[in-house]
mmCIF file of C-alpha atoms and ligand atoms in Angstrom:
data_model
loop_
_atom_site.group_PDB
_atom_site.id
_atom_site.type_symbol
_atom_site.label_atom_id
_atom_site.label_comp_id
_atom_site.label_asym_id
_atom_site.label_seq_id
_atom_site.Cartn_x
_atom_site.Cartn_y
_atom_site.Cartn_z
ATOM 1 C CA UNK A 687 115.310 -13.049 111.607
ATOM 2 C CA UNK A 688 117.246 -9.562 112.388
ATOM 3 C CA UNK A 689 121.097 -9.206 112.512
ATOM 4 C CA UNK A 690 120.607 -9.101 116.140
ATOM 5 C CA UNK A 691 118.959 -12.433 116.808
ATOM 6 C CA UNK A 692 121.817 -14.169 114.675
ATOM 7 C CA UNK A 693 124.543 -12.029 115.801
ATOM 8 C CA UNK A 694 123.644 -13.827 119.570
ATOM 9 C CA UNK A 695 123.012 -17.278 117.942
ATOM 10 C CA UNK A 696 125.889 -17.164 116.403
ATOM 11 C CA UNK A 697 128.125 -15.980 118.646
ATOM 12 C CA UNK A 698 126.382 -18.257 121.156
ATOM 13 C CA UNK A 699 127.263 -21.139 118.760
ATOM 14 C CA UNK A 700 130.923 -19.984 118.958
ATOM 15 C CA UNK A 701 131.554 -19.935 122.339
ATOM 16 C CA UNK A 702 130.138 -23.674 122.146
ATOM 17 C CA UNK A 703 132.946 -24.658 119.683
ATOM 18 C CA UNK A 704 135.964 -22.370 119.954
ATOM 19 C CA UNK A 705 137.718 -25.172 122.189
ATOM 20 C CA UNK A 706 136.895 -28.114 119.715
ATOM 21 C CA UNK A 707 137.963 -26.075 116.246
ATOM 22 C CA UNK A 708 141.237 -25.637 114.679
ATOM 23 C CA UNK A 709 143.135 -23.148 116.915
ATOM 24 C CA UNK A 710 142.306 -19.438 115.586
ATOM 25 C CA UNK A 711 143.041 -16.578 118.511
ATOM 26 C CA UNK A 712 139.854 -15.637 119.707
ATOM 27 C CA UNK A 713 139.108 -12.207 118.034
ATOM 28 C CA UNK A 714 139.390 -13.493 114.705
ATOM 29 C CA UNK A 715 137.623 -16.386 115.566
ATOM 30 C CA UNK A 716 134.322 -14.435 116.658
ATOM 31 C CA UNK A 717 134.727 -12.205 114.015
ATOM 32 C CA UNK A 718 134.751 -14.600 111.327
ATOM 33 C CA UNK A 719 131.810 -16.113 113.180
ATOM 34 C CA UNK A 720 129.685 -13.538 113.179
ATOM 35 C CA UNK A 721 130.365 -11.984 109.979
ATOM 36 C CA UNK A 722 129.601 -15.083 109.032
ATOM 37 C CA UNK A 723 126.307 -14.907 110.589
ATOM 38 C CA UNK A 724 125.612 -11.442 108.676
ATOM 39 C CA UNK A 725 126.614 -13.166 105.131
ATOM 40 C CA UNK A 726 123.081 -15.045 104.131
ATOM 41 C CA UNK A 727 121.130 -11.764 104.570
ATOM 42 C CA UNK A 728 123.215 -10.597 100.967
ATOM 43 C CA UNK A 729 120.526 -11.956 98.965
ATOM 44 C CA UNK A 730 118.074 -9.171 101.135
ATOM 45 C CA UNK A 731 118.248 -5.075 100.100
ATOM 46 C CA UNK A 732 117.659 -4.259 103.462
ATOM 47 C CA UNK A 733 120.077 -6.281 105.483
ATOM 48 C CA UNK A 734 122.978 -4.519 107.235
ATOM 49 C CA UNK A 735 125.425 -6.627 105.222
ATOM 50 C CA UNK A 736 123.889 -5.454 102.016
ATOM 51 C CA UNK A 737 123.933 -1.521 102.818
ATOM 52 C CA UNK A 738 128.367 -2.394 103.646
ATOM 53 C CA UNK A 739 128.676 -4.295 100.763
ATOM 54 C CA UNK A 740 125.973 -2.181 98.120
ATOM 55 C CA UNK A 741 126.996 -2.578 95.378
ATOM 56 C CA UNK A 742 127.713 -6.306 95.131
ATOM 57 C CA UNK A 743 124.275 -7.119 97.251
ATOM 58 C CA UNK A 744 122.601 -4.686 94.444
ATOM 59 C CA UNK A 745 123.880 -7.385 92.101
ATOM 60 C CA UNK A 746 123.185 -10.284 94.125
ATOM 61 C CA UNK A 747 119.373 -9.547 94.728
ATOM 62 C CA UNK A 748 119.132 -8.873 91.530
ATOM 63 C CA UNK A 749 120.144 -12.403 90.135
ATOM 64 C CA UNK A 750 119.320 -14.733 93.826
ATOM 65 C CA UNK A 751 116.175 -14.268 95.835
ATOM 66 C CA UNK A 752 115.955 -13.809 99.406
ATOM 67 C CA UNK A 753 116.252 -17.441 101.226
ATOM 68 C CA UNK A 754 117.089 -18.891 97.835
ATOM 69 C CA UNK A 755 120.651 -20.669 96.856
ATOM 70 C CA UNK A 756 122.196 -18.308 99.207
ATOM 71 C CA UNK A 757 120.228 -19.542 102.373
ATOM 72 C CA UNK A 758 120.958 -23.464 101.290
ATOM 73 C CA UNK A 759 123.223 -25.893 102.042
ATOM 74 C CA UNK A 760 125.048 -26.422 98.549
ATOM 75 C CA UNK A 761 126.013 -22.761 98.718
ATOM 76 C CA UNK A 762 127.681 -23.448 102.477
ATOM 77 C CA UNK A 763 129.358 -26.023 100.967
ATOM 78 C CA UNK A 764 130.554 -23.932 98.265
ATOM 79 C CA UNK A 765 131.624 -21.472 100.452
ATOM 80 C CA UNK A 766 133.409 -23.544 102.984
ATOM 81 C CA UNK A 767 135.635 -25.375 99.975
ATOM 82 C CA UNK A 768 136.305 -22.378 98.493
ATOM 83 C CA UNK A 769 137.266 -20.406 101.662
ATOM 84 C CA UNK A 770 139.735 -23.713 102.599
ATOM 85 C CA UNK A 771 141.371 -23.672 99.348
ATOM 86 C CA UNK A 772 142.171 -20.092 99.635
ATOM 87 C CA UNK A 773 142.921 -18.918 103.238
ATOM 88 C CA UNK A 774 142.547 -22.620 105.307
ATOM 89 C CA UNK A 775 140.363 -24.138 107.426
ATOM 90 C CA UNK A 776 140.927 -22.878 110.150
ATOM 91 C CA UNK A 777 138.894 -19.613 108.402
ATOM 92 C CA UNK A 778 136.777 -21.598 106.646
ATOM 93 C CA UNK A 779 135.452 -23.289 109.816
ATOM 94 C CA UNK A 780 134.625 -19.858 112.107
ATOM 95 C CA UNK A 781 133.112 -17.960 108.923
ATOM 96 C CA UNK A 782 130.944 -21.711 107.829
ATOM 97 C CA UNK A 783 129.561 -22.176 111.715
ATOM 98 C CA UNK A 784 128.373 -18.387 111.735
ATOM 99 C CA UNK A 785 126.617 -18.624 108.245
ATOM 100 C CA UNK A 786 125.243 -22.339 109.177
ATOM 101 C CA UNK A 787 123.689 -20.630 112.049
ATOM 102 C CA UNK A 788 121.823 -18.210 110.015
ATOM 103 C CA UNK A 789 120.337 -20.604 108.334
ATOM 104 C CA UNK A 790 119.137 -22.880 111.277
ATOM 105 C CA UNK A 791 117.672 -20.227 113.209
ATOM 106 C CA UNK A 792 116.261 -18.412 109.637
ATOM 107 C CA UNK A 793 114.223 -21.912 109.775
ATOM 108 C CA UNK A 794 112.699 -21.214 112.993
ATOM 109 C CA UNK A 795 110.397 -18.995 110.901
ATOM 110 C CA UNK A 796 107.674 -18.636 109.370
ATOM 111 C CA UNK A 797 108.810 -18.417 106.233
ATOM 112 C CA UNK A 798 111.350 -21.423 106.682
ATOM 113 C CA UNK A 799 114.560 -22.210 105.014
ATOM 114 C CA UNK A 800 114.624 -25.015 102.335
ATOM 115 C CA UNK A 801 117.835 -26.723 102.612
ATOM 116 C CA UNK A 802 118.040 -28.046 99.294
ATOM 117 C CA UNK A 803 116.671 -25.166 97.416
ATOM 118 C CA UNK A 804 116.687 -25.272 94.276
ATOM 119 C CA UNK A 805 117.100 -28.774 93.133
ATOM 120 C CA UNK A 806 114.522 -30.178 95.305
ATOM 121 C CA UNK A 807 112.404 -29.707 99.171
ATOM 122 C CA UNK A 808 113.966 -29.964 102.250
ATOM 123 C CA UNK A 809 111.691 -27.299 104.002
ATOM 124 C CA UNK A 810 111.707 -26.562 107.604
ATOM 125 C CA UNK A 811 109.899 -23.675 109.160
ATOM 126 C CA UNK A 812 108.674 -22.782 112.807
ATOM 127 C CA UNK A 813 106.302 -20.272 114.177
ATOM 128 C CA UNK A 814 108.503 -17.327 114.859
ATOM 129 C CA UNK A 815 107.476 -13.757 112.660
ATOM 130 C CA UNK A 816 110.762 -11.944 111.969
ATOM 131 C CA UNK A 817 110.588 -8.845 113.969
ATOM 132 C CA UNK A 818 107.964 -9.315 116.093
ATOM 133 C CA UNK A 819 107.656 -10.209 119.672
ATOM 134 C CA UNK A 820 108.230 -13.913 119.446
ATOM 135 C CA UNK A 821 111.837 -12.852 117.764
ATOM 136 C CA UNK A 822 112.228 -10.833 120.487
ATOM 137 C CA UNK A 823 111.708 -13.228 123.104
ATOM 138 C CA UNK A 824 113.800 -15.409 121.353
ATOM 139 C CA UNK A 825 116.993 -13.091 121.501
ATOM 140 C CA UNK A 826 116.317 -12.360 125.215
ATOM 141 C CA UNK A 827 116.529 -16.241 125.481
ATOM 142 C CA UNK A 828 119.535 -16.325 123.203
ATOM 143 C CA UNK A 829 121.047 -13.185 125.723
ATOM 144 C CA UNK A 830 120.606 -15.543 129.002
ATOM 145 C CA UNK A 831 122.146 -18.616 127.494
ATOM 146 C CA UNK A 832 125.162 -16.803 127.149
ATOM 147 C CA UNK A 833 125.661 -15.100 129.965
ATOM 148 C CA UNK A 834 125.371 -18.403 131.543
ATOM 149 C CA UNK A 835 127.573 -19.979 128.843
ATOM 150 C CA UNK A 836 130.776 -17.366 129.776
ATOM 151 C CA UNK A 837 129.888 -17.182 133.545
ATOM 152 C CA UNK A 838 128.411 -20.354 134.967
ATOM 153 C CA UNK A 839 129.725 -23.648 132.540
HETATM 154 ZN ZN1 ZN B 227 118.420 -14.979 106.372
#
């Protein structure tokens, strides 16, 4: 999927459990959510998040490949124990939704996600082609539901 379709996702994800997480003012909170959301696409040359971060994604693609380790579970829960141990929870939680819903909505595709990669197969993919008009459709969808999320519920 593009940044676009899980920046909404993700920040659509966030307004769903700011209320219920560890209390984080709100800016940081969405920040951390949808940097979060940006993070996966590290093991990709041409993500956004690799042309900020260049030289480490350089490095990263080089040794991971797209939708690998990065893209699976064990490395979210890497990520979330390691960003509790060192800033809290209440970081780890905002930064973990945003890069969980990468991944869900990454499996929505074609291509798929496996979960479990690489120690065994949990593979789920959809229908959608990244880029294309289904993704499209998909963020327009993903634009309504929150609109209605901050003005209707
Ligand atoms: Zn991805």
């Amino acid at each position: 999927m593009m940044y676009y379709t899980h920046l909404a996702f993700a920040f659509l994800a966030g307004l769903f459990t700011y209320t219920f997480s560890p209390p984080l003012a709100p800016i940081p909170y969405f920040a951390l959510v949808l940097l979060g959301a940006l993070l996966p696409d590290i093991d990709h040359r041409e993500s956004i998040i690799s042309k900020w971060m260049y030289p480490l994604a350089w490095l990263i693609t080089f040794f991971f490949r797209h939708r690998g380790i990065i893209h699976s579970l064990f490395f979210i829960t890497a990520l979330f124990w390691t960003i509790s141990s060192l800033f809290g929870v209440v970081y780890a939680i905002p930064l973990c939704l945003g890069f969980l819903s990468h991944v869900l909505i990454d499996s929505l595709t074609v291509h798929g996600i496996n979960y479990l990669y690489p120690l065994t197969t949990l593979k789920i993919s959809g229908f959608i082609e990244t880029g294309k008009a289904g993704e499209f459709m998909l963020f327009l969808v993903l634009l309504a539901l929150i609109a209605m999320k901050i003005f209707f519920w």
